[in-house]
mmCIF file of C-alpha atoms in Angstrom:
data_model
loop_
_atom_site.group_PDB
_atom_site.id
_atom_site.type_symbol
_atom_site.label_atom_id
_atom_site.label_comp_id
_atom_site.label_asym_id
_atom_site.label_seq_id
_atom_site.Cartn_x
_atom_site.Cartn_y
_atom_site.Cartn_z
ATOM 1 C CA UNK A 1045 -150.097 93.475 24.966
ATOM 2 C CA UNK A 1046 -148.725 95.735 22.250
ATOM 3 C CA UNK A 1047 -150.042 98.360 20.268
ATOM 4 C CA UNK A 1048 -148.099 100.060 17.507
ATOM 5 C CA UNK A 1049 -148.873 103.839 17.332
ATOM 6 C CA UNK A 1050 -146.721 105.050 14.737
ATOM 7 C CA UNK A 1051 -144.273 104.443 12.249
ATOM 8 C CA UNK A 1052 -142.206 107.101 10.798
ATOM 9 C CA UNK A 1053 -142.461 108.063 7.262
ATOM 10 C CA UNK A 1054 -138.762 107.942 6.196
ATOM 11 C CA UNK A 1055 -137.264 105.415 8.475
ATOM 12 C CA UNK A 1056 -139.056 102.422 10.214
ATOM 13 C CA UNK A 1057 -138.513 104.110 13.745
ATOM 14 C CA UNK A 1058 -142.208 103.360 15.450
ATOM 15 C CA UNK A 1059 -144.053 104.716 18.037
ATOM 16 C CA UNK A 1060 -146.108 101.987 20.380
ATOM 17 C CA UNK A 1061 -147.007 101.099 24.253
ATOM 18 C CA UNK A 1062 -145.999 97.461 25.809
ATOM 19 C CA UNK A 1063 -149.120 96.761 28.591
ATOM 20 C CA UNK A 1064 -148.095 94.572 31.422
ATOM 21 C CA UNK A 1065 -150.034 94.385 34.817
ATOM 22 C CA UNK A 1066 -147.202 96.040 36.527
ATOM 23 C CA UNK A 1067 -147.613 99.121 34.286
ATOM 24 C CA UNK A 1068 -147.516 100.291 30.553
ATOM 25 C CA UNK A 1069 -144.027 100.737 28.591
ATOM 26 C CA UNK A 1070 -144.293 103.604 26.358
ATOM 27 C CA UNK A 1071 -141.403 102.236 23.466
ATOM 28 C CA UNK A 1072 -138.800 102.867 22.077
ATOM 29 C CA UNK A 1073 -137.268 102.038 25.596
ATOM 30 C CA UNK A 1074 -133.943 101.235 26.991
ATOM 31 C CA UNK A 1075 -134.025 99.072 30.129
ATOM 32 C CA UNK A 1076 -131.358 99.204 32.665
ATOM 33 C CA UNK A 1077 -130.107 95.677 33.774
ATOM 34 C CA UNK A 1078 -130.150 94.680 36.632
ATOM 35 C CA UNK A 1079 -128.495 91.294 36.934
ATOM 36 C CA UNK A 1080 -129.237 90.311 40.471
ATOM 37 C CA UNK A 1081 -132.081 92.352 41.033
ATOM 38 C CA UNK A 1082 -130.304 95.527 41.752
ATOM 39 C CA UNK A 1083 -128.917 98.442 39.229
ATOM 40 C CA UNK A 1084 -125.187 98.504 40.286
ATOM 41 C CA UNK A 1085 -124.540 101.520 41.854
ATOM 42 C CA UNK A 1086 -128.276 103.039 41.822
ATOM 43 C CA UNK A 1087 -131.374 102.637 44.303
ATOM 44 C CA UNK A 1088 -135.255 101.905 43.460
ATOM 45 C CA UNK A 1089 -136.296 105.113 44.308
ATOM 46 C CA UNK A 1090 -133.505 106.853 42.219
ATOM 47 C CA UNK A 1091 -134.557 104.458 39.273
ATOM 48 C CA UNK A 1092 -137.938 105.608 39.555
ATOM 49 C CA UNK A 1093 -138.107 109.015 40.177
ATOM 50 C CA UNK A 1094 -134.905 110.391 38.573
ATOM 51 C CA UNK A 1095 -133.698 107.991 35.761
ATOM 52 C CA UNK A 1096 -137.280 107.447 35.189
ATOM 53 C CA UNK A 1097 -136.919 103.429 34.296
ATOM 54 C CA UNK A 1098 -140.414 101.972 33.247
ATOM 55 C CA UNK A 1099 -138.831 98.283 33.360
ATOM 56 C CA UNK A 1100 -135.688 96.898 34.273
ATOM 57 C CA UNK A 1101 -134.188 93.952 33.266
ATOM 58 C CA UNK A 1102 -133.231 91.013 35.703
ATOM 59 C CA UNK A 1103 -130.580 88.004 34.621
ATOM 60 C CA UNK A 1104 -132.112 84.034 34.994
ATOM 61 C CA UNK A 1105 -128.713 82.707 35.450
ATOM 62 C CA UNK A 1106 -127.111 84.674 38.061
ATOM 63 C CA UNK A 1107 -130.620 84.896 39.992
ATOM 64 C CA UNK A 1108 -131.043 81.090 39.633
ATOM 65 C CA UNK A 1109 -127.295 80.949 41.321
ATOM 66 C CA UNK A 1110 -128.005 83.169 43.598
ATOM 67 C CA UNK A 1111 -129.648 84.063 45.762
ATOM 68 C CA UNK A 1112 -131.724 80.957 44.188
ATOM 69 C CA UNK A 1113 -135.186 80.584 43.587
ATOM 70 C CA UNK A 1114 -136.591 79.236 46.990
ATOM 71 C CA UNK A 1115 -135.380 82.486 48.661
ATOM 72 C CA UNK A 1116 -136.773 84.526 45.770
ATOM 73 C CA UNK A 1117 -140.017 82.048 45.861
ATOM 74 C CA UNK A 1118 -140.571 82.822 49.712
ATOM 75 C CA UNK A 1119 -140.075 86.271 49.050
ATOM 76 C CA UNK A 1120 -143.171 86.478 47.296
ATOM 77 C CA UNK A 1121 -141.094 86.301 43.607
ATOM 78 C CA UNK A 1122 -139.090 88.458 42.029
ATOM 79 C CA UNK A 1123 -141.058 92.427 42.265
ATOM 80 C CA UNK A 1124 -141.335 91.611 46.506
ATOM 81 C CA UNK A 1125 -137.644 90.525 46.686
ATOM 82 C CA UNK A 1126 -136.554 93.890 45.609
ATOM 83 C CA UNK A 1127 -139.038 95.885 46.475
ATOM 84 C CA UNK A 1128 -139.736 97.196 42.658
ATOM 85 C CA UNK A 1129 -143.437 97.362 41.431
ATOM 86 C CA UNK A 1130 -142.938 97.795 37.923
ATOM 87 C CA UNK A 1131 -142.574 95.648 35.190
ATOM 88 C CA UNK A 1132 -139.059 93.304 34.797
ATOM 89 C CA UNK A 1133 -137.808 91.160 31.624
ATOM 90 C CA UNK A 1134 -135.340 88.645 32.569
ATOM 91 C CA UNK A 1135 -133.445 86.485 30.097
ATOM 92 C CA UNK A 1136 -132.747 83.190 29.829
ATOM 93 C CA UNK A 1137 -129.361 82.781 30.810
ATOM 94 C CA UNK A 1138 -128.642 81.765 26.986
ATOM 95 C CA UNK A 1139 -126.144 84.912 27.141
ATOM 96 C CA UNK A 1140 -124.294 83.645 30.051
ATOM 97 C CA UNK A 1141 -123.907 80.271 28.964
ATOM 98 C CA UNK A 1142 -122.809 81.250 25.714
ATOM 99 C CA UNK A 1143 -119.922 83.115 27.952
ATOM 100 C CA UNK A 1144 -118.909 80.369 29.797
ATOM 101 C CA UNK A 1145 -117.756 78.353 26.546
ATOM 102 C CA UNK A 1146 -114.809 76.399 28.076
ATOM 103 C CA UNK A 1147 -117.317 75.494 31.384
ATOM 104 C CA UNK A 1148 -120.115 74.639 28.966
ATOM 105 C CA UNK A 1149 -121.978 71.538 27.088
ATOM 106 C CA UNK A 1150 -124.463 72.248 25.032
ATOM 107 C CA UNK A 1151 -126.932 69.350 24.204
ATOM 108 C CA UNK A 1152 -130.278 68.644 22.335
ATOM 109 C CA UNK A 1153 -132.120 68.271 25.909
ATOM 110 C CA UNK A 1154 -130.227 71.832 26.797
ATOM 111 C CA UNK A 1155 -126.971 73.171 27.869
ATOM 112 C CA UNK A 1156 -125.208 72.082 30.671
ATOM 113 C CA UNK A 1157 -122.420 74.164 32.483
ATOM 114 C CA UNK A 1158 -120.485 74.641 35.435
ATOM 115 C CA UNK A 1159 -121.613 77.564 37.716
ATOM 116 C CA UNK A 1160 -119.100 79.851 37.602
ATOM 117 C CA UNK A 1161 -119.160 80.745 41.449
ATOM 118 C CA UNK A 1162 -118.343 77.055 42.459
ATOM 119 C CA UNK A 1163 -117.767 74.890 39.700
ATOM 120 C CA UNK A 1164 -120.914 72.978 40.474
ATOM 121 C CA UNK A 1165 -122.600 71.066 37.404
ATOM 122 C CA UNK A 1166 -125.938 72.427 36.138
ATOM 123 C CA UNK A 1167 -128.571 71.964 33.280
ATOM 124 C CA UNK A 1168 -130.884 74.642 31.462
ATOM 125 C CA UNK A 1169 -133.682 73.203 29.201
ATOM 126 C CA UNK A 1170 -136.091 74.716 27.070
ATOM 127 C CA UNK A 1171 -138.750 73.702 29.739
ATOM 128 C CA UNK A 1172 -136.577 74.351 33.364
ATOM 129 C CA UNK A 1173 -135.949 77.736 31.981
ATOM 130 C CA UNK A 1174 -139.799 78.499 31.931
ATOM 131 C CA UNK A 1175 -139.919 77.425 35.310
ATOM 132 C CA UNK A 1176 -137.147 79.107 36.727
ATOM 133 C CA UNK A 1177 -138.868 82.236 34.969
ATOM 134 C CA UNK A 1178 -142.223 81.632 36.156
ATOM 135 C CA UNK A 1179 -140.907 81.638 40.037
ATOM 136 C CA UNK A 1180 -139.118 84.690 39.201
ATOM 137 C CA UNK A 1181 -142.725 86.053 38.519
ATOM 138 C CA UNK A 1182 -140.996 88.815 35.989
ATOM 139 C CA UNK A 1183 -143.518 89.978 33.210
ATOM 140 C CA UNK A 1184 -141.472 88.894 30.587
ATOM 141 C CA UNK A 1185 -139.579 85.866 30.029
ATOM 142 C CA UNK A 1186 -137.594 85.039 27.367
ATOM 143 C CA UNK A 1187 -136.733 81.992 25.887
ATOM 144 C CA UNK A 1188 -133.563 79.536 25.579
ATOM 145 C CA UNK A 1189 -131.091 80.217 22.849
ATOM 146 C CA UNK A 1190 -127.786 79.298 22.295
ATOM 147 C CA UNK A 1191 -125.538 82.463 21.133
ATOM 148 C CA UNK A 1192 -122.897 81.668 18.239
ATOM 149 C CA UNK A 1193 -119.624 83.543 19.124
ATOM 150 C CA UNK A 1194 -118.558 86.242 16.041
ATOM 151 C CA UNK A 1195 -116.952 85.115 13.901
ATOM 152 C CA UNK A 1196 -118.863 81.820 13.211
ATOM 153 C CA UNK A 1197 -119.003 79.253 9.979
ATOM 154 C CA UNK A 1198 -122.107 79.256 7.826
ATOM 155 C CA UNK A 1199 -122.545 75.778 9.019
ATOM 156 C CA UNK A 1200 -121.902 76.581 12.576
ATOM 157 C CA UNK A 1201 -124.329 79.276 12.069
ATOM 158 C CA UNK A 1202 -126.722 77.179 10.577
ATOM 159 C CA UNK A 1203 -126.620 74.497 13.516
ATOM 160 C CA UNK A 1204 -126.563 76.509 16.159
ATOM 161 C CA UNK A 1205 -129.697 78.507 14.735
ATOM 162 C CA UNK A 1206 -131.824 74.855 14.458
ATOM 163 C CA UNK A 1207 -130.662 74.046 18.122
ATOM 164 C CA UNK A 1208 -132.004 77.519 18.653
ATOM 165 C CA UNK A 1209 -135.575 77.010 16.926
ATOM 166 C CA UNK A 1210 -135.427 73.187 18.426
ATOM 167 C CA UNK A 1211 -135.324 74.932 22.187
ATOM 168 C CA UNK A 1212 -137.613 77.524 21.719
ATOM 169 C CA UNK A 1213 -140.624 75.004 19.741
ATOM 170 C CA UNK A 1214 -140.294 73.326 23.680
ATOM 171 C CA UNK A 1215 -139.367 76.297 25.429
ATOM 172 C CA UNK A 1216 -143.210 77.716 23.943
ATOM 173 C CA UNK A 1217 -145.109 74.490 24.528
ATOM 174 C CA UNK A 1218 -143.721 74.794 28.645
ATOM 175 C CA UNK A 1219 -145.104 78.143 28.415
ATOM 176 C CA UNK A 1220 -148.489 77.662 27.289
ATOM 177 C CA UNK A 1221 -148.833 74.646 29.137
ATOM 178 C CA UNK A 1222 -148.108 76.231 32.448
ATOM 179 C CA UNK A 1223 -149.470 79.402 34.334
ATOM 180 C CA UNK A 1224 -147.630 81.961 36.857
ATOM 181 C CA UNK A 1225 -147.474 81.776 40.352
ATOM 182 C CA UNK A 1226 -148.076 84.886 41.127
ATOM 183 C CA UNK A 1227 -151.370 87.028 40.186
ATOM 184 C CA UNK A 1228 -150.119 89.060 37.187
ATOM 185 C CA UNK A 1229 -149.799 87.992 33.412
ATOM 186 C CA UNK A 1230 -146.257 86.704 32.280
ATOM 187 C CA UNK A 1231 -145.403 87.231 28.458
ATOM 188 C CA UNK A 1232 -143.060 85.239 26.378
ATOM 189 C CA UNK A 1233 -140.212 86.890 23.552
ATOM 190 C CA UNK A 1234 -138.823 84.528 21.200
ATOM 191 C CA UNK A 1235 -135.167 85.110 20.073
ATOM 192 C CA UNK A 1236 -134.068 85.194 16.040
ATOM 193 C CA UNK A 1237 -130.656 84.066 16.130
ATOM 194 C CA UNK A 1238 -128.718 83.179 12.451
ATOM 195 C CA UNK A 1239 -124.829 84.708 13.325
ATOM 196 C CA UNK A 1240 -124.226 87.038 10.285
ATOM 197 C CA UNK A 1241 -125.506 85.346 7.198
ATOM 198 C CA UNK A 1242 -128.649 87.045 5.851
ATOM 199 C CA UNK A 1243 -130.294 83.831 4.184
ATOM 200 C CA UNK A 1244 -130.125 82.140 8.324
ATOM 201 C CA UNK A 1245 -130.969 85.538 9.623
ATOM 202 C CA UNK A 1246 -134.640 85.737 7.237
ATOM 203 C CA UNK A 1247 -135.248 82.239 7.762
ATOM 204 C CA UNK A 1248 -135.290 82.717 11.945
ATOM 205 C CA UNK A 1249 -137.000 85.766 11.441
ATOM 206 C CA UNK A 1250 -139.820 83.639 10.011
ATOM 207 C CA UNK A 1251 -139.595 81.048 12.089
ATOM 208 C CA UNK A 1252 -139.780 82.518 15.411
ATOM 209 C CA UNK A 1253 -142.593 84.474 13.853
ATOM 210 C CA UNK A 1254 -144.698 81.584 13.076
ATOM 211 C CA UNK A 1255 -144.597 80.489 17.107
ATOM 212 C CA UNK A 1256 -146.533 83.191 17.954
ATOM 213 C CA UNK A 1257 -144.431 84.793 20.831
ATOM 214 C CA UNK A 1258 -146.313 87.925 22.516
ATOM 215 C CA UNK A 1259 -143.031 89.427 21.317
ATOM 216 C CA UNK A 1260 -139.361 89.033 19.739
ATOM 217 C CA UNK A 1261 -135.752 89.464 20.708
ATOM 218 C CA UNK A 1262 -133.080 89.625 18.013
ATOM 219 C CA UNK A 1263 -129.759 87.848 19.566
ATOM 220 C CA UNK A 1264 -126.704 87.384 18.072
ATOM 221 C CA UNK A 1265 -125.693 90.908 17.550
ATOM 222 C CA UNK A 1266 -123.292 92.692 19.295
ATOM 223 C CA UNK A 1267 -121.078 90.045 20.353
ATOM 224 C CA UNK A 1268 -117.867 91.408 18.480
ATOM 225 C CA UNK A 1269 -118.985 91.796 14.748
ATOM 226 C CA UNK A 1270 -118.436 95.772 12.845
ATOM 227 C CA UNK A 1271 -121.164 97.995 13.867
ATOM 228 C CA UNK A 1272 -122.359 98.190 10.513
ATOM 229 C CA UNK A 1273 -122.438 94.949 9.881
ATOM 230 C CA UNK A 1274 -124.775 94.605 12.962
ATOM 231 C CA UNK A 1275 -127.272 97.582 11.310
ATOM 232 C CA UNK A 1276 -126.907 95.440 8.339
ATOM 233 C CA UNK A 1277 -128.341 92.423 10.235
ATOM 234 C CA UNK A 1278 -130.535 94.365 12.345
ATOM 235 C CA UNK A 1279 -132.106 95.923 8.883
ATOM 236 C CA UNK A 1280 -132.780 92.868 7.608
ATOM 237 C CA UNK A 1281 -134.329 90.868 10.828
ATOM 238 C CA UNK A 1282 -136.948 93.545 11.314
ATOM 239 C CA UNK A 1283 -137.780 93.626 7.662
ATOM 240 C CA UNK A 1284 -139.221 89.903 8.021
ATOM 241 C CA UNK A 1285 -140.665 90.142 11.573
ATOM 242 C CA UNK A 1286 -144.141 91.112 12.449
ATOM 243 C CA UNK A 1287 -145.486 94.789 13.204
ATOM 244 C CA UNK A 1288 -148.142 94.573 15.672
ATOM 245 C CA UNK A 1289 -145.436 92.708 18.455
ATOM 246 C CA UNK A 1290 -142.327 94.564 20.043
ATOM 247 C CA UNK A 1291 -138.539 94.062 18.647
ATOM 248 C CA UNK A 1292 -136.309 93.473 21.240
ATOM 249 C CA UNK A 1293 -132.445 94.307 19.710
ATOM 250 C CA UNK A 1294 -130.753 92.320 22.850
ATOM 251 C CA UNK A 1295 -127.416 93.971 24.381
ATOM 252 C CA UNK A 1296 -127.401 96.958 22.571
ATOM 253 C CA UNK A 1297 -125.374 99.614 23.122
ATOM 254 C CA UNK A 1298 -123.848 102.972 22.879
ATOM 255 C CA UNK A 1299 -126.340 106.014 22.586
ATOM 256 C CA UNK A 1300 -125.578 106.216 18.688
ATOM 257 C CA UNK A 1301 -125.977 102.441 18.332
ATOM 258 C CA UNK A 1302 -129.550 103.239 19.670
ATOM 259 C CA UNK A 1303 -130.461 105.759 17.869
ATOM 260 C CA UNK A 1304 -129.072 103.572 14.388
ATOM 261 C CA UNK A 1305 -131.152 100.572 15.229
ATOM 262 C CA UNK A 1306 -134.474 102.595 16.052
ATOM 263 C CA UNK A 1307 -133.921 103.730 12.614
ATOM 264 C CA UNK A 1308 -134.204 100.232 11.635
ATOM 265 C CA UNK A 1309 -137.130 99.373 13.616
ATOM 266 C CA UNK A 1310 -135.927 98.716 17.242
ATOM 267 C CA UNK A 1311 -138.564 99.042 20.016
ATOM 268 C CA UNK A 1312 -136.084 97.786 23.101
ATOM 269 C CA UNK A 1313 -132.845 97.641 24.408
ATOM 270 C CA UNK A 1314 -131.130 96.538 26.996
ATOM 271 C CA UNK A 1315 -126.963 97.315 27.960
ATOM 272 C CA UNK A 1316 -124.549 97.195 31.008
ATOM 273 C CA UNK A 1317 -122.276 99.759 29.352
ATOM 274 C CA UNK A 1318 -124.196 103.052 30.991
ATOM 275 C CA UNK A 1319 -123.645 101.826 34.207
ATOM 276 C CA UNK A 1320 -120.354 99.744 33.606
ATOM 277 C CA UNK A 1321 -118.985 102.744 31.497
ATOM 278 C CA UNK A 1322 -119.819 104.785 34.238
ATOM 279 C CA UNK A 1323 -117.864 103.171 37.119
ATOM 280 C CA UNK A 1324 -114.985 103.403 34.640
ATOM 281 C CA UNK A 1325 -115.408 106.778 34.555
ATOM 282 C CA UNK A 1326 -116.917 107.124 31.410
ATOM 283 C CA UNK A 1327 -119.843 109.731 31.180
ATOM 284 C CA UNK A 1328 -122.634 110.519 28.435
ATOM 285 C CA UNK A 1329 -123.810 114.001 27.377
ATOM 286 C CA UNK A 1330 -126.034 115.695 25.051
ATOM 287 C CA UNK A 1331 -123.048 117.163 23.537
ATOM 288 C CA UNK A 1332 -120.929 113.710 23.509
ATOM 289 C CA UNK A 1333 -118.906 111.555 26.155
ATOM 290 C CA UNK A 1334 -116.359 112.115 28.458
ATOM 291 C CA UNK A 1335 -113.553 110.132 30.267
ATOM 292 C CA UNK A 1336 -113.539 111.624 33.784
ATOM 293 C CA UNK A 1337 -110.771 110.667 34.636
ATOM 294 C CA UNK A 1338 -108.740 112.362 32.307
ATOM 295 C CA UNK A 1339 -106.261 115.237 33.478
ATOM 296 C CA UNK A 1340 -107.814 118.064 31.414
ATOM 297 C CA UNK A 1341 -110.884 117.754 34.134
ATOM 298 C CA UNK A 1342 -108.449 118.153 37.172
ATOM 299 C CA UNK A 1343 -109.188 122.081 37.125
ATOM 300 C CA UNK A 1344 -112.430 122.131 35.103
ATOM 301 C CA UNK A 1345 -114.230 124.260 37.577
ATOM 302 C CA UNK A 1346 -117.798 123.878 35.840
ATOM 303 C CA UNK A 1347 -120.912 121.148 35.793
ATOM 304 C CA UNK A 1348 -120.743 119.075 33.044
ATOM 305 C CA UNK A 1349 -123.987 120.056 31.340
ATOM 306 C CA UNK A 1350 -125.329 122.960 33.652
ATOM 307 C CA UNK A 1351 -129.073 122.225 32.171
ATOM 308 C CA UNK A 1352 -128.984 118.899 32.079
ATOM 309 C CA UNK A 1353 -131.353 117.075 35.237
ATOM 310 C CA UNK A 1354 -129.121 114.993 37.274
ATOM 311 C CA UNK A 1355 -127.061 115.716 40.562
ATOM 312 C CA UNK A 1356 -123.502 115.227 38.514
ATOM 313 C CA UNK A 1357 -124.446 118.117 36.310
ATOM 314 C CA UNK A 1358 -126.561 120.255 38.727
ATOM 315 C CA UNK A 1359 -124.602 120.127 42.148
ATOM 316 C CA UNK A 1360 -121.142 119.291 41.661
ATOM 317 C CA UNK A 1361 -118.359 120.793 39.180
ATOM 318 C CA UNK A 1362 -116.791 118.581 36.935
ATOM 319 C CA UNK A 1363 -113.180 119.094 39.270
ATOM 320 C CA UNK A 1364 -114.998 117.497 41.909
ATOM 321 C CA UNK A 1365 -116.172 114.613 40.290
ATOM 322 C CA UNK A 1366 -112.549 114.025 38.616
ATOM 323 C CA UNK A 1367 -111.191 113.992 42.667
ATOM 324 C CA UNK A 1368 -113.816 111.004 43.422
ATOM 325 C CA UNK A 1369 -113.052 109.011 40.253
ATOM 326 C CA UNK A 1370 -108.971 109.577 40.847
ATOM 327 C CA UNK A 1371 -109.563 108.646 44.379
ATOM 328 C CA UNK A 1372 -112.138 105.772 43.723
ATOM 329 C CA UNK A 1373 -114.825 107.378 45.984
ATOM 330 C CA UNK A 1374 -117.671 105.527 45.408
ATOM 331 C CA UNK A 1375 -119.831 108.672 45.542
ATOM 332 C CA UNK A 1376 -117.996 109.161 42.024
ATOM 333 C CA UNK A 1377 -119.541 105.692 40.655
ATOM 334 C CA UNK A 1378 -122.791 106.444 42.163
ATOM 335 C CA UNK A 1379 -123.175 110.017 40.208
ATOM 336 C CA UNK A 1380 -122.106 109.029 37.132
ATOM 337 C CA UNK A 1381 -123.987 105.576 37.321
ATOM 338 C CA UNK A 1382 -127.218 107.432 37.828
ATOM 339 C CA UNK A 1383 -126.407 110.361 35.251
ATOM 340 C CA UNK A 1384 -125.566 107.703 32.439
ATOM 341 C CA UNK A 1385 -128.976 106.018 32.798
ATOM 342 C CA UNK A 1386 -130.800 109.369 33.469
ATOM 343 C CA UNK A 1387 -129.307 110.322 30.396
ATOM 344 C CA UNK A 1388 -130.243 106.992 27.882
ATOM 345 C CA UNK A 1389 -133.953 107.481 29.361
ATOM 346 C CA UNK A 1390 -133.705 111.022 28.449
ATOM 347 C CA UNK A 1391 -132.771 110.440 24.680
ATOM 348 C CA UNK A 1392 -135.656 107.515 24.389
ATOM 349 C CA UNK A 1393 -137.960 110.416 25.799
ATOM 350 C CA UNK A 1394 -136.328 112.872 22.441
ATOM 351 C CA UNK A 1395 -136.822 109.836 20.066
ATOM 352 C CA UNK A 1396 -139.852 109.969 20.975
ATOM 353 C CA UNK A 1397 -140.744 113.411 20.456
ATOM 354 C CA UNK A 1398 -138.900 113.387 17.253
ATOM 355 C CA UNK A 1399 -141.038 110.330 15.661
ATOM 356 C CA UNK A 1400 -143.941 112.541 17.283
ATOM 357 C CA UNK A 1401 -143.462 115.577 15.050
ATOM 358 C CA UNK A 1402 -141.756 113.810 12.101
ATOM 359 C CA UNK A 1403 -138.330 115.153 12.743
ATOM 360 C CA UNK A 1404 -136.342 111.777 13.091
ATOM 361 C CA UNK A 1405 -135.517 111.443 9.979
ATOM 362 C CA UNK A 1406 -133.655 114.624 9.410
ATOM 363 C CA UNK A 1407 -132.358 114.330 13.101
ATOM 364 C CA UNK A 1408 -130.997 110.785 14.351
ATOM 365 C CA UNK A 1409 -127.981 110.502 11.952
ATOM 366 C CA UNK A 1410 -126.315 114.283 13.017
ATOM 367 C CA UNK A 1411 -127.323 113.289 16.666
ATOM 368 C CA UNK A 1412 -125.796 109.878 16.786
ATOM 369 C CA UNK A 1413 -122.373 111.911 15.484
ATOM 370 C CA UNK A 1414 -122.359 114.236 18.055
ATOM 371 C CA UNK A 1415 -123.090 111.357 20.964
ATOM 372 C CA UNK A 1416 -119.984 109.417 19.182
ATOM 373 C CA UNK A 1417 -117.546 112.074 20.011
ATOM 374 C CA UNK A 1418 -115.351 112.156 22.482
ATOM 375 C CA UNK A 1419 -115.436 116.096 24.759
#
C-alpha cells in the first residue's frame, strides 16, 4: 500500500506513494475535505483538473446523518454518489463527537450522542463505525477515537487514551473480519491519541503500532494547544511510529503549520481552513496571506499573484475580487475557495521538489515565515 521513497538527510521530511485501486497518492499530500461529499464552494472537475486533488476527504458522521447510508448504498457507495473516481479517506466521526460534548455520552460499548440536526439519539461503536465505512466504500477508513479537549488532566489524558486503544483493538478485529461491498480494496489508519503528555503520547505511538493498521493518524493535535507545543508532540509521535506506513497529522493547518510538521515526518493532512478561510475572505499566496476584504484592496487595480495558475490571480484584479467579497457575491467565495486549495496542492508539489533535490532543509523554515505574514 505504501512505499517510502525518501527521507531527507537533515530533517525527517520523506518522500513516498500511497496505492489505492482508485489511484496512487504521491505524499506529502494535503486533502481537501469534503464533509458531505462535496468541497464547499468547488466542483469535481475543478478539483481535478485545476486544484489537482489526488484524494479528498469525506466526514462518517455528517454522511451517516445525511443523506444516510441507504441512499449512499443505492447509489452504488460513496465514489458513484458524487461522481468522483479517485481515492476518499473518511473519518470516523470521533472529531464530531468530541464537538458535540454537552449532546454526548461516551461509553465502553461507544459514544452515544444526539444528532445535532434533530436531537435524535444515536450510537457509534468500534464495530458500527466499520460498517458505516464499509457502505461508504471510501479507500480509507479510519478508526473510532475519542478526542480529549486541550487543556486536559494527565489522568483524563490517560483514560481517554485507553478508551481510545480499547475502541480501536475492536474497531481492527470488525475490520479484518469483514470485507467491502464494493470491488476495490478498503484500508484501515489507526489514530495515536495521548493529549499533551509525552510519556501517553510514546506509549500510543507503540500501541497503535503493534495493531498493524495499513497506516496511522495522529489525533489530538490542533484542538487549541500553542503551535509549538503541537510540533513538540508531533516530533515525538513520529519518532516512535513505523517508517514503511503513512503518518496522517489529522486537522492540520495553516501552510506554515504544514510545512513545520513535514519537517517532523508528516506524510498527510487534512484542513477546512483553505476553503473556510476563503469564504471569509481570507486568501493564500506564495508571498503570504491576505484579508480581501480589507479597504487597502478597494483600488488595488492588479491580480494578486500575476504568475500564479488560478482564475483569481490570472483573470480578475484584486479590486474586483474586494467588490464580490464586500458585496457577498458568491462568485467571490468560489475564486478564492478554489485558489486557496490550488494553492496548498501547489506547495505539497514544491515540498516535493525540495526533498527531491535536498533543498528542504535550508528552505522550509524561511518559507513557512514568509506564508505566516500577513500582505
Amino acid at each position: 500500500m505504501f512505499e517510502l521513497h525518501q527521507t531527507a538527510s537533515s530533517t525527517k521530511a520523506r518522500l513516498g506513494v500511497l496505492s489505492t485501486d482508485h489511484g496512487s497518492i504521491s505524499t506529502p499530500i494535503f486533502m481537501p475535505v469534503g464533509t458531505l461529499g462535496t468541497v464547499k464552494a468547488v466542483k469535481q472537475d475543478e478539483l481535478i483538473d485545476k486544484v489537482k486533488a489526488q484524494i479528498i476527504l469525506g466526514n462518517t458522521y455528517h454522511l451517516y446523518l445525511r443523506p444516510g447510508c441507504e441512499i449512499i448504498e443505492n447509489a452504488g457507495g460513496l465514489h458513484s454518489f458524487i461522481n468522483w473516481d479517485h481515492p476518499i479517506l473518511t473519518d470516523s466521526g470521533g472529531y464530531q463527537i468530541f464537538s458535540l460534548s454537552d449532546n454526548r455520552e461516551l461509553k465502553e460499548e461507544g459514544a452515544h450522542f444526539k444528532s445535532h440536526l434533530d436531537g435524535s439519539r444515536h450510537l457509534f461503536t468500534p464495530e458500527n463505525v466499520v460498517d458505516i465505512q464499509r457502505t461508504l466504500g471510501s479507500d480509507i477508513i479510519m478508526v473510532l477515537d475519542e478526542c480529549p479537549p486541550y487543556p486536559s488532566s494527565r489522568n483524563y489524558a490517560k483514560e481517554s487514551m485507553e478508551l481510545t486503544h480499547r475502541w480501536e483493538e475492536r474497531g481492527r478485529r470488525a475490520f479484518l473480519n469483514t470485507n467491502s461491498k464494493y470491488e476495490h480494496r478498503q484500508f484501515q489508519f489507526g489514530i495515536v491519541q495521548g493529549g499533551t503528555y509525552p510519556d501517553l503520547r510514546k506509549e500510543s505511538s507503540k500501541y497503535i503500532t503493534d495493531l498493524d493498521f495499513e497506516g496511522i493518524a495522529i489525533g489530538g493535535l490542533s484542538v487549541g494547544e500553542p503551535t509549538e507545543l503541537m510540533y513538540e508532540m508531533t516530533d515525538l509521535n513520529t519518532d516512535y511510529l513505523p517508517e514503511d506506513k503513512p503518518r496522517y497529522l489529522m486537522g492540520v493547518g495553516k501552510p506554515a503549520n504544514l510545512l513545520h510538521c513535514i519537517a517532523r515526518g508528516i506524510d498527510m493532512f487534512d484542513c477546512v481552513l483553505p476553503t473556510r478561510n476563503a469564504r471569509n475572505g481570507q486568501i493564500f499566496t506564495r508571498n503570504g496571506y491576505v484579508n480581501i476584504r480589507n479597504a487597502k484592496w478597494k483600488n488595488h487595480n492588479q491580480p494578486l499573484d500575476p504568475d500564479f495558475p488560478t482564475d483569481l490571480c490570472s483573470q480578475y484584479k484584486m479590486s474586483y475580487i474586494h467588490h464580490l467579497f464586500r458585496n457577498s457575491e458568491l462568485l467571490g467565495l468560489e475564486l478564492a475557495s478554489l485558489h486557496n486549495l490550488t494553492f496548498y496542492l501547489w506547495l505539497m508539489e514544491e515540498v516535493k521538489e525540495r526533498i527531491a533535490n535536498g533543498s528542504f532543509h535550508e528552505w522550509y523554515k524561511e518559507k513557512a515565515e514568509v506564508l505566516d505574514t500577513k500582505i
